[in-house]
Amino acid sequence: MSTETKSVKHKKEKPTPCPSTICPVSVTLEIISGKWKGIILYHLFSGNKRFSELKALIEGVTHRSLTLQLRELEEDGIITRTVFPVIPPHVEYALSPLGRTMEPIINAMYDWGVAYSKLDIKETQNSVSN
């Protein structure tokens, strides 16, 4: 009894057309682009944070950069800024419901970054080219 093995070629599907002006990938990257936005979102997934808490958690961020990135995320509807009517002023940043939907995206980026940082890039490139 002989068995025959057939080579199955998978047809590579063409990616869905993505005009640069409305490409969903571009839209997403536009929202989270910025040196600190992904890190800000990552820290807000664990709960509301004050400005000073975020600044302490994000090594190397300047006061100005953090202010600008928070403002952009707020303008995009990703986070909310709540000012409490107390003295001294108390402001908290939180994820909006829309921002909460970004959690799987940021977590996937985190996981990919961990895996990438463990790679030996030269070794990986050599094994791919052989």
PDB file of C-alpha atoms in Angstrom:
ATOM      1  CA  MET A   1       0.000   0.000   0.000  1.00  0.00           C
ATOM      2  CA  SER A   2       1.646   3.200  -1.094  1.00  0.00           C
ATOM      3  CA  THR A   3       0.889   6.614   0.208  1.00  0.00           C
ATOM      4  CA  GLU A   4       1.191   9.687  -1.848  1.00  0.00           C
ATOM      5  CA  THR A   5       2.139  12.975  -0.314  1.00  0.00           C
ATOM      6  CA  LYS A   6       0.898  16.024  -2.085  1.00  0.00           C
ATOM      7  CA  SER A   7       2.538  19.336  -1.653  1.00  0.00           C
ATOM      8  CA  VAL A   8      -0.095  21.854  -0.764  1.00  0.00           C
ATOM      9  CA  LYS A   9       0.691  25.382  -1.735  1.00  0.00           C
ATOM     10  CA  HIS A  10      -1.153  27.974   0.239  1.00  0.00           C
ATOM     11  CA  LYS A  11      -2.359  30.803  -1.857  1.00  0.00           C
ATOM     12  CA  LYS A  12      -1.078  33.979  -0.328  1.00  0.00           C
ATOM     13  CA  GLU A  13      -3.966  36.345   0.122  1.00  0.00           C
ATOM     14  CA  LYS A  14      -3.491  39.872  -1.014  1.00  0.00           C
ATOM     15  CA  PRO A  15      -3.837  42.408   1.753  1.00  0.00           C
ATOM     16  CA  THR A  16      -6.975  44.483   1.766  1.00  0.00           C
ATOM     17  CA  PRO A  17      -6.361  47.773  -0.058  1.00  0.00           C
ATOM     18  CA  CYS A  18      -5.531  50.455   2.431  1.00  0.00           C
ATOM     19  CA  PRO A  19      -5.525  53.987   1.023  1.00  0.00           C
ATOM     20  CA  SER A  20      -3.122  56.033   3.102  1.00  0.00           C
ATOM     21  CA  THR A  21      -5.698  58.699   3.922  1.00  0.00           C
ATOM     22  CA  ILE A  22      -8.135  56.320   5.629  1.00  0.00           C
ATOM     23  CA  CYS A  23      -6.089  53.202   6.335  1.00  0.00           C
ATOM     24  CA  PRO A  24      -7.159  51.767   9.709  1.00  0.00           C
ATOM     25  CA  VAL A  25      -3.537  50.906  10.519  1.00  0.00           C
ATOM     26  CA  SER A  26      -2.497  54.498   9.844  1.00  0.00           C
ATOM     27  CA  VAL A  27      -5.379  55.808  11.940  1.00  0.00           C
ATOM     28  CA  THR A  28      -4.354  53.602  14.868  1.00  0.00           C
ATOM     29  CA  LEU A  29      -0.689  54.526  14.571  1.00  0.00           C
ATOM     30  CA  GLU A  30      -1.600  58.207  14.373  1.00  0.00           C
ATOM     31  CA  ILE A  31      -3.482  57.926  17.677  1.00  0.00           C
ATOM     32  CA  ILE A  32      -0.707  56.109  19.550  1.00  0.00           C
ATOM     33  CA  SER A  33       2.300  57.649  17.814  1.00  0.00           C
ATOM     34  CA  GLY A  34       4.412  59.690  20.110  1.00  0.00           C
ATOM     35  CA  LYS A  35       7.348  58.635  22.206  1.00  0.00           C
ATOM     36  CA  TRP A  36       5.346  58.283  25.426  1.00  0.00           C
ATOM     37  CA  LYS A  37       1.735  57.548  24.419  1.00  0.00           C
ATOM     38  CA  GLY A  38       2.000  53.765  24.459  1.00  0.00           C
ATOM     39  CA  ILE A  39       3.693  53.841  27.850  1.00  0.00           C
ATOM     40  CA  ILE A  40       1.094  56.275  29.217  1.00  0.00           C
ATOM     41  CA  LEU A  41      -1.717  53.995  28.078  1.00  0.00           C
ATOM     42  CA  TYR A  42       0.043  50.931  29.471  1.00  0.00           C
ATOM     43  CA  HIS A  43       0.230  52.541  32.916  1.00  0.00           C
ATOM     44  CA  LEU A  44      -3.378  53.763  32.801  1.00  0.00           C
ATOM     45  CA  PHE A  45      -4.639  50.205  32.219  1.00  0.00           C
ATOM     46  CA  SER A  46      -3.904  49.553  35.906  1.00  0.00           C
ATOM     47  CA  GLY A  47      -6.038  52.497  37.025  1.00  0.00           C
ATOM     48  CA  ASN A  48      -6.341  56.259  37.233  1.00  0.00           C
ATOM     49  CA  LYS A  49      -3.128  58.191  37.726  1.00  0.00           C
ATOM     50  CA  ARG A  50      -2.160  61.697  38.721  1.00  0.00           C
ATOM     51  CA  PHE A  51       0.330  63.599  36.572  1.00  0.00           C
ATOM     52  CA  SER A  52       3.080  63.160  39.171  1.00  0.00           C
ATOM     53  CA  GLU A  53       2.455  59.393  39.309  1.00  0.00           C
ATOM     54  CA  LEU A  54       2.788  59.091  35.538  1.00  0.00           C
ATOM     55  CA  LYS A  55       5.923  61.226  35.556  1.00  0.00           C
ATOM     56  CA  ALA A  56       7.477  58.979  38.218  1.00  0.00           C
ATOM     57  CA  LEU A  57       6.517  55.804  36.318  1.00  0.00           C
ATOM     58  CA  ILE A  58       7.865  56.963  32.950  1.00  0.00           C
ATOM     59  CA  GLU A  59      11.613  57.267  33.156  1.00  0.00           C
ATOM     60  CA  GLY A  60      13.050  60.086  31.069  1.00  0.00           C
ATOM     61  CA  VAL A  61       9.829  61.915  30.202  1.00  0.00           C
ATOM     62  CA  THR A  62       9.929  65.677  30.606  1.00  0.00           C
ATOM     63  CA  HIS A  63       7.125  67.679  32.166  1.00  0.00           C
ATOM     64  CA  ARG A  64       6.415  69.338  28.805  1.00  0.00           C
ATOM     65  CA  SER A  65       6.423  66.090  26.803  1.00  0.00           C
ATOM     66  CA  LEU A  66       4.092  64.368  29.250  1.00  0.00           C
ATOM     67  CA  THR A  67       1.741  67.355  29.227  1.00  0.00           C
ATOM     68  CA  LEU A  68       1.609  67.417  25.412  1.00  0.00           C
ATOM     69  CA  GLN A  69       1.105  63.661  25.043  1.00  0.00           C
ATOM     70  CA  LEU A  70      -1.667  63.627  27.673  1.00  0.00           C
ATOM     71  CA  ARG A  71      -3.365  66.563  25.963  1.00  0.00           C
ATOM     72  CA  GLU A  72      -3.266  64.800  22.571  1.00  0.00           C
ATOM     73  CA  LEU A  73      -4.662  61.568  24.025  1.00  0.00           C
ATOM     74  CA  GLU A  74      -7.443  63.578  25.670  1.00  0.00           C
ATOM     75  CA  GLU A  75      -8.232  65.425  22.419  1.00  0.00           C
ATOM     76  CA  ASP A  76      -8.430  62.066  20.615  1.00  0.00           C
ATOM     77  CA  GLY A  77     -10.918  60.778  23.199  1.00  0.00           C
ATOM     78  CA  ILE A  78      -8.565  58.053  24.461  1.00  0.00           C
ATOM     79  CA  ILE A  79      -8.192  59.378  28.009  1.00  0.00           C
ATOM     80  CA  THR A  80     -10.159  61.639  30.319  1.00  0.00           C
ATOM     81  CA  ARG A  81      -8.834  64.360  32.588  1.00  0.00           C
ATOM     82  CA  THR A  82     -10.766  64.980  35.787  1.00  0.00           C
ATOM     83  CA  VAL A  83     -10.105  68.069  37.887  1.00  0.00           C
ATOM     84  CA  PHE A  84     -11.323  67.709  41.463  1.00  0.00           C
ATOM     85  CA  PRO A  85     -12.550  70.922  43.145  1.00  0.00           C
ATOM     86  CA  VAL A  86     -10.110  70.806  46.056  1.00  0.00           C
ATOM     87  CA  ILE A  87      -7.146  72.804  47.237  1.00  0.00           C
ATOM     88  CA  PRO A  88      -4.447  72.023  46.317  1.00  0.00           C
ATOM     89  CA  PRO A  89      -5.680  71.078  42.844  1.00  0.00           C
ATOM     90  CA  HIS A  90      -6.094  67.362  42.193  1.00  0.00           C
ATOM     91  CA  VAL A  91      -6.151  66.108  38.591  1.00  0.00           C
ATOM     92  CA  GLU A  92      -6.480  62.483  37.524  1.00  0.00           C
ATOM     93  CA  TYR A  93      -6.064  60.859  34.145  1.00  0.00           C
ATOM     94  CA  ALA A  94      -8.038  57.762  33.221  1.00  0.00           C
ATOM     95  CA  LEU A  95      -8.799  55.712  30.154  1.00  0.00           C
ATOM     96  CA  SER A  96     -12.049  56.564  28.435  1.00  0.00           C
ATOM     97  CA  PRO A  97     -14.259  53.670  27.310  1.00  0.00           C
ATOM     98  CA  LEU A  98     -12.698  54.121  23.857  1.00  0.00           C
ATOM     99  CA  GLY A  99      -9.210  54.083  25.358  1.00  0.00           C
ATOM    100  CA  ARG A 100     -10.004  50.874  27.212  1.00  0.00           C
ATOM    101  CA  THR A 101     -10.538  49.190  23.811  1.00  0.00           C
ATOM    102  CA  MET A 102      -6.848  49.784  23.059  1.00  0.00           C
ATOM    103  CA  GLU A 103      -5.743  47.452  25.859  1.00  0.00           C
ATOM    104  CA  PRO A 104      -5.361  44.341  23.653  1.00  0.00           C
ATOM    105  CA  ILE A 105      -3.389  46.391  21.110  1.00  0.00           C
ATOM    106  CA  ILE A 106      -0.963  47.777  23.685  1.00  0.00           C
ATOM    107  CA  ASN A 107      -0.648  44.395  25.418  1.00  0.00           C
ATOM    108  CA  ALA A 108       0.156  42.748  22.070  1.00  0.00           C
ATOM    109  CA  MET A 109       2.786  45.414  21.451  1.00  0.00           C
ATOM    110  CA  TYR A 110       4.218  44.753  24.914  1.00  0.00           C
ATOM    111  CA  ASP A 111       4.397  40.998  24.281  1.00  0.00           C
ATOM    112  CA  TRP A 112       5.988  41.512  20.872  1.00  0.00           C
ATOM    113  CA  GLY A 113       8.534  43.911  22.379  1.00  0.00           C
ATOM    114  CA  VAL A 114       9.496  41.379  25.053  1.00  0.00           C
ATOM    115  CA  ALA A 115       9.945  38.655  22.426  1.00  0.00           C
ATOM    116  CA  TYR A 116      11.884  40.983  20.101  1.00  0.00           C
ATOM    117  CA  SER A 117      14.239  42.113  22.853  1.00  0.00           C
ATOM    118  CA  LYS A 118      15.212  38.465  23.445  1.00  0.00           C
ATOM    119  CA  LEU A 119      16.127  37.837  19.791  1.00  0.00           C
ATOM    120  CA  ASP A 120      19.638  37.738  18.465  1.00  0.00           C
ATOM    121  CA  ILE A 121      18.899  39.738  15.314  1.00  0.00           C
ATOM    122  CA  LYS A 122      22.060  38.727  13.404  1.00  0.00           C
ATOM    123  CA  GLU A 123      21.419  35.050  14.149  1.00  0.00           C
ATOM    124  CA  THR A 124      17.775  35.400  13.100  1.00  0.00           C
ATOM    125  CA  GLN A 125      18.738  37.137   9.840  1.00  0.00           C
ATOM    126  CA  ASN A 126      21.314  34.437   9.051  1.00  0.00           C
ATOM    127  CA  SER A 127      18.834  31.617   9.640  1.00  0.00           C
ATOM    128  CA  VAL A 128      16.242  33.308   7.426  1.00  0.00           C
ATOM    129  CA  SER A 129      18.692  33.879   4.562  1.00  0.00           C
ATOM    130  CA  ASN A 130      19.995  30.271   4.607  1.00  0.00           C
TER     131      ASN A 130
END
